Tab-separated table of C-alpha atoms in Angstrom:
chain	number	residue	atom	x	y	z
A	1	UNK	CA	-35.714	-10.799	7.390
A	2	UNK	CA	-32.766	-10.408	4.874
A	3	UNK	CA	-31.250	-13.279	3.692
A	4	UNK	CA	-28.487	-13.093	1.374
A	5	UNK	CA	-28.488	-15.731	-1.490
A	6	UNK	CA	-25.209	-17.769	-2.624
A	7	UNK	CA	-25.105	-20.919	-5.286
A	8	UNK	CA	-24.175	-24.038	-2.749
A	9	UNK	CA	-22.541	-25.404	-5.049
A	10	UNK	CA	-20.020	-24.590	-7.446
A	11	UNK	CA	-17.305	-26.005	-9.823
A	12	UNK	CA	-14.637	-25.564	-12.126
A	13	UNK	CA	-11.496	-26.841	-14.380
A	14	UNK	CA	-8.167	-26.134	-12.765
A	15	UNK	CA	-7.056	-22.583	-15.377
A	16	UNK	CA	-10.853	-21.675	-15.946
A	17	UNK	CA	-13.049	-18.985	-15.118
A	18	UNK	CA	-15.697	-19.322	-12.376
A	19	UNK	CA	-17.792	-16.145	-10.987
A	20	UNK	CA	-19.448	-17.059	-7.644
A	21	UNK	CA	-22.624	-14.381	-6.724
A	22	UNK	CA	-24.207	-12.419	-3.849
A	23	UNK	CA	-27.706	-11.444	-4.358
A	24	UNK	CA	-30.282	-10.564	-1.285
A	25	UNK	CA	-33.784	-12.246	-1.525
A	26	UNK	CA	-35.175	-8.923	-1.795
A	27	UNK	CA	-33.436	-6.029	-3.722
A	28	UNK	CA	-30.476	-5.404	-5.406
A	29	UNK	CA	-26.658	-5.316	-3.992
A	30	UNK	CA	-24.714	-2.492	-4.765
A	31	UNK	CA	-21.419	-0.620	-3.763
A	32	UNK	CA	-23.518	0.903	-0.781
A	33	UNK	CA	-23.461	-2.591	0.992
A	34	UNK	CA	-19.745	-2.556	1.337
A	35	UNK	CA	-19.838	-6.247	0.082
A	36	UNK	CA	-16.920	-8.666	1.130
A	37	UNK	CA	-15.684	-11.894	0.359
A	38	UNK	CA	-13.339	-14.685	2.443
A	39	UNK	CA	-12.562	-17.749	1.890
A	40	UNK	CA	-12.816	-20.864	4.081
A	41	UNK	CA	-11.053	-24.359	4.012
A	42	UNK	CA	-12.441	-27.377	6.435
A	43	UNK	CA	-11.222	-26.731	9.972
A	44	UNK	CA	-9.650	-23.065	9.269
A	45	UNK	CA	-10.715	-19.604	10.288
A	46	UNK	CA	-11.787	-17.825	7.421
A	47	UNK	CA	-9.389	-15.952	5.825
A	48	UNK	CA	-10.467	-12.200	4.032
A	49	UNK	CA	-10.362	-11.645	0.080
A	50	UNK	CA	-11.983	-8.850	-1.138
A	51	UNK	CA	-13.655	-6.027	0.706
A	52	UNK	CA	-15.185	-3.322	-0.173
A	53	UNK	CA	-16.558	-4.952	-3.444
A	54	UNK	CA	-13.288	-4.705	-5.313
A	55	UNK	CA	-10.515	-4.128	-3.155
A	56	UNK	CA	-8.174	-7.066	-2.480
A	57	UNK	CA	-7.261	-7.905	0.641
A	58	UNK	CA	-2.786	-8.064	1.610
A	59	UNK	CA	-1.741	-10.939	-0.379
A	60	UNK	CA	-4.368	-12.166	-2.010
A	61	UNK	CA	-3.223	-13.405	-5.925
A	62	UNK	CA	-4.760	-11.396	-8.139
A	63	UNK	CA	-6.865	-13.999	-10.262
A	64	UNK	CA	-9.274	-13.044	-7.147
A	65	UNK	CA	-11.585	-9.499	-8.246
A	66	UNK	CA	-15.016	-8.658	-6.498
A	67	UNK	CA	-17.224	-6.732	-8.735
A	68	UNK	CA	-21.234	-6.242	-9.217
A	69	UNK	CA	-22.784	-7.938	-11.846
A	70	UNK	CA	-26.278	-6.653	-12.415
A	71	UNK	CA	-28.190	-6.615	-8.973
A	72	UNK	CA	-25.519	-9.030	-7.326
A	73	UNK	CA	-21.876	-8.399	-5.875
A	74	UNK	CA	-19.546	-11.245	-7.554
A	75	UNK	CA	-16.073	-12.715	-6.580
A	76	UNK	CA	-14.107	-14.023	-10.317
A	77	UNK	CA	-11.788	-16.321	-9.470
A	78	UNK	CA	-9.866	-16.350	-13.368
A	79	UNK	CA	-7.186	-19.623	-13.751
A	80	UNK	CA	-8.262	-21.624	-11.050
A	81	UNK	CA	-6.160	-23.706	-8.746
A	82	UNK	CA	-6.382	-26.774	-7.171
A	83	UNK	CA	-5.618	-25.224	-3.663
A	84	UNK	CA	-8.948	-22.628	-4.554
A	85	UNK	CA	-11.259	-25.742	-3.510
A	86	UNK	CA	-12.454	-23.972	-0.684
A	87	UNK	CA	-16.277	-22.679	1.021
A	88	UNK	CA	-16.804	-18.943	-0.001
A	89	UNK	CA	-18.659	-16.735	2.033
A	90	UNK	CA	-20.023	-13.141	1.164
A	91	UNK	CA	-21.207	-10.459	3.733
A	92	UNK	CA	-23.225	-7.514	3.007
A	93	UNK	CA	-23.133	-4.452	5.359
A	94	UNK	CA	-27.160	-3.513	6.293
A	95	UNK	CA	-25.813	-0.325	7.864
A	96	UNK	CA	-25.710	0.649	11.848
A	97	UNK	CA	-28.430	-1.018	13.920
A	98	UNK	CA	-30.114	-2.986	11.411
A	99	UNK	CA	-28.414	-6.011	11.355
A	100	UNK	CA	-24.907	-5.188	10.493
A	101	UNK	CA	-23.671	-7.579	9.044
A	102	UNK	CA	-25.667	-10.166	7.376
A	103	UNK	CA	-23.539	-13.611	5.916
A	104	UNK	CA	-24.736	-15.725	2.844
A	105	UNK	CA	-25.033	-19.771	2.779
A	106	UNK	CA	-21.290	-19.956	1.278
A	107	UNK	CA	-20.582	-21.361	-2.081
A	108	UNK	CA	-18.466	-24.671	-2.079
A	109	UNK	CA	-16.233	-24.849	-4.991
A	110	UNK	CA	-15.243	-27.401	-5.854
A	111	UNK	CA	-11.767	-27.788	-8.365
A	112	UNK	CA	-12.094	-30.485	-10.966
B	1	UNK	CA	0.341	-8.437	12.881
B	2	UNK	CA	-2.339	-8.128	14.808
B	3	UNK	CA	-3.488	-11.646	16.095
B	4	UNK	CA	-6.612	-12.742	17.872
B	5	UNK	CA	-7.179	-15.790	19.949
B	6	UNK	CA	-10.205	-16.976	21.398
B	7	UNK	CA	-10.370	-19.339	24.553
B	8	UNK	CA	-13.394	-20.257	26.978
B	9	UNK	CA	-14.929	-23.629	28.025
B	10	UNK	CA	-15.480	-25.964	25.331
B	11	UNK	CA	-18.772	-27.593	27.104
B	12	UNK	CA	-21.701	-25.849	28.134
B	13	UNK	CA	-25.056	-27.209	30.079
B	14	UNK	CA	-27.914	-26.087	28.440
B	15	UNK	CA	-29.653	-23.448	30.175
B	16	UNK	CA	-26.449	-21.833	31.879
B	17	UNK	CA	-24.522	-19.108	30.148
B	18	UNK	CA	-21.064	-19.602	27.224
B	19	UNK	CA	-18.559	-17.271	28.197
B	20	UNK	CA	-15.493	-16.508	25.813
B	21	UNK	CA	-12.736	-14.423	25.569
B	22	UNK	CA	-10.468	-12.857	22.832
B	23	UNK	CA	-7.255	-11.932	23.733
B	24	UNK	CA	-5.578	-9.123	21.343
B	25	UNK	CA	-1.861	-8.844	20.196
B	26	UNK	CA	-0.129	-6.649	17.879
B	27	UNK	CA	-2.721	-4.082	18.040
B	28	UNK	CA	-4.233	-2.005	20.991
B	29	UNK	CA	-8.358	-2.299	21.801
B	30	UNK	CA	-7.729	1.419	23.208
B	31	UNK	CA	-6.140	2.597	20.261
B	32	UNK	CA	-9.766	2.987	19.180
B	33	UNK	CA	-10.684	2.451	15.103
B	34	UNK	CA	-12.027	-0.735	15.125
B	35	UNK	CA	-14.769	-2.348	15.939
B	36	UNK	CA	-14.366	-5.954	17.835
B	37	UNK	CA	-16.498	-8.551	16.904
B	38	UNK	CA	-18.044	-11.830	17.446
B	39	UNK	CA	-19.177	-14.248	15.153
B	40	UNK	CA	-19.863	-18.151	14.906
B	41	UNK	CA	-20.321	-21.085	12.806
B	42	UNK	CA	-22.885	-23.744	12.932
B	43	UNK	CA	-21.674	-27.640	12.309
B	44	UNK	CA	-20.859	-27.881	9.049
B	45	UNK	CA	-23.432	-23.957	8.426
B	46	UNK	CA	-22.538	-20.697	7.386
B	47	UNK	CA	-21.287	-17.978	9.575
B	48	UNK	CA	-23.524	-15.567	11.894
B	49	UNK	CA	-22.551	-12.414	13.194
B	50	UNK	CA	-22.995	-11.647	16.887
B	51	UNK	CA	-22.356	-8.467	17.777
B	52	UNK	CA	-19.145	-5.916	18.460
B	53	UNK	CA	-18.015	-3.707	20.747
B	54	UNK	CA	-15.840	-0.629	20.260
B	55	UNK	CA	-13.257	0.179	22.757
B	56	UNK	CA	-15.471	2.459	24.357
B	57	UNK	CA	-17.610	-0.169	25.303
B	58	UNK	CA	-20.564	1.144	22.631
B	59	UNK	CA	-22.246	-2.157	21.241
B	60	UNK	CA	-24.625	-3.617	18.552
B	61	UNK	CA	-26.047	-6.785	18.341
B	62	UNK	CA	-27.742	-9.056	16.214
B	63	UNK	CA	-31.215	-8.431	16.477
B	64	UNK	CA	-31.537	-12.340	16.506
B	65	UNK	CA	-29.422	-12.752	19.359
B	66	UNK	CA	-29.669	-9.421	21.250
B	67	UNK	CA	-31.867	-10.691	23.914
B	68	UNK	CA	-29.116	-13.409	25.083
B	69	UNK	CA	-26.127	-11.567	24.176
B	70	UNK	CA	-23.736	-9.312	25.811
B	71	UNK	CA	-20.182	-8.119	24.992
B	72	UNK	CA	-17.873	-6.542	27.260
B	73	UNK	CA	-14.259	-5.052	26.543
B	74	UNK	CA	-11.226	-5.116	29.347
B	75	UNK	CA	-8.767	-2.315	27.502
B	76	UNK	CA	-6.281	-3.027	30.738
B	77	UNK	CA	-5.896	-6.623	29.219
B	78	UNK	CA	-6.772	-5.853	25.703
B	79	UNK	CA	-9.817	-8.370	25.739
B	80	UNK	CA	-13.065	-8.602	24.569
B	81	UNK	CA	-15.353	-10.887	25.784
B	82	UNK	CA	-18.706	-13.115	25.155
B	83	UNK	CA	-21.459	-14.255	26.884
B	84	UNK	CA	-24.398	-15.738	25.804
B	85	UNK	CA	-27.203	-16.693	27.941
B	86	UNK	CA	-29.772	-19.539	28.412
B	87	UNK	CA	-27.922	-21.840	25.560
B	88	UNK	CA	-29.434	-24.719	23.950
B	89	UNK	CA	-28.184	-27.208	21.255
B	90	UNK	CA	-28.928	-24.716	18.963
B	91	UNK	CA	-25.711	-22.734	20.006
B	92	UNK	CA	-23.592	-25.273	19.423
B	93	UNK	CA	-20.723	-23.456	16.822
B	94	UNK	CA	-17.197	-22.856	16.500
B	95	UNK	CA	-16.855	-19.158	17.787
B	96	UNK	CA	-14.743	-16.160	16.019
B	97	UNK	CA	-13.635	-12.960	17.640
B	98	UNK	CA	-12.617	-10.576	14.351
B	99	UNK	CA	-11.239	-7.066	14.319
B	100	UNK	CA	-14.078	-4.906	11.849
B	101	UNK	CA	-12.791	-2.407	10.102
B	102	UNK	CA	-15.276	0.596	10.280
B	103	UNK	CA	-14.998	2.592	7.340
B	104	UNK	CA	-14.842	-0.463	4.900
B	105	UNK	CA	-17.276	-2.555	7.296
B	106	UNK	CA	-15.431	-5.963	6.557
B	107	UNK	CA	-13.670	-8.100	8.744
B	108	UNK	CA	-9.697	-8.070	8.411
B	109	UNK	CA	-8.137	-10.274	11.094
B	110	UNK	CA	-9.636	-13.649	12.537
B	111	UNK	CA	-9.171	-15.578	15.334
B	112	UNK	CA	-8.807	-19.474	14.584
B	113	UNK	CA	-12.130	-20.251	16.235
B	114	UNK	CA	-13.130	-22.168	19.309
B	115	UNK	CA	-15.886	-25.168	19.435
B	116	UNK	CA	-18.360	-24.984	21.751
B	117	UNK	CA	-20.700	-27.797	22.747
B	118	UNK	CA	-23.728	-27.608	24.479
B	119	UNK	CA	-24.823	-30.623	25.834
B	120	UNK	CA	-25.708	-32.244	29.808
């Protein structure tokens, strides 16, 4: 079974630099899994940042970029703010009548 | 905009079937090029993808879930709907609908979600 890994836990200085990762217990991501990102605060729907590994969703600041970083897709979020405390959540595409759509754990970051 | 709103009972008895249904605006099921999915949320878990449906009633499922699961689209009301048999505990979750986009395979609008509990 695929699982697709995320760090639990995560933090960072409000203005710094944090890179949050999506690796699959067995392989390498790449472009090919279409890899997305959203982000999710307590009691809200999640709401859609990247997709496509790179592309930005409507509205979202751009101090959010998706990229891959050796064998792992990778959300940067660069001068963080206080209002970025949120659970993120990758998916990874496993194509038509595999699974789909397979979520990771979800990284909470934390803003400190 | 297109919006998305789930609604369905918010208690279930274990062993009897959770039906929901997402209700479409600002965008036509019919219109075709989109899949319609559901997806769900554990207490305090990650998420899970269901399954979608396309408007012409084509499906996929997650292989996890596919024995339980089966979604069915009403274009005449632009709805999708949910239902999951034989629940247990276990499918206790705050359930999505989302529109998936097919040719970038991520999900672009969300529903606000809808808790529900299993329990006698």
């Amino acid at each position: 079974q695929t699982v697709v890994t995320q760090e639990p836990s995560f933090s960072v200085s409000p203005g710094g630099t944090v890179t949050l990762t999506c690796g699959l217990s067995s392989g390498s991501v790449s472009t090919s899994y279409y890899p997305s990102w959203y982000q999710q605060t307590p009691g809200q729907a999640p709401r859609t940042l990247i997709y496509s590994t790179n592309t930005r969703s409507s509205g979202v600041p751009d101090r959010f970029s998706g990229s891959i970083l050796g064998n792992k897709a990778a959300l940067t979020i660069t001068g963080a703010q206080a209002d970025d405390e949120s659970d993120y959540y990758c998916v990874l595409y496993m194509g038509s009548g595999i699974s789909n759509w397979v979520f990771g754990g979800g990284t909470k970051l934390t803003v400190l | 905009q297109v919006q998305l709103q789930e609604s369905g009972p918010g208690l279930v008895k274990p062993s009897q079937t959770l039906s929901l249904t997402c209700t479409v605006s600002g965008g036509s099921i019919s219109s075709g090029g989109y899949y319609w999915s559901w997806i769900r949320q554990h207490p305090g878990k990650g998420l899970e993808w269901i399954g979608y449906i396309y408007y012409s009633g084509s499906t996929y499922y997650n292989p996890s879930l596919k024995s339980r699961v089966t979604i069915s689209v009403d274009t005449s009301k632009n709805q999708f709907s949910l239902k999951l048999s034989s629940v247990t505990a276990a499918d206790t979750a705050v359930y999505y609908c989302a529109r998936s986009d097919p040719i970038w395979y991520y999900f672009d609008y969300w529903g606000q979600g809808t808790l529900v509990t299993v329990s006698s």
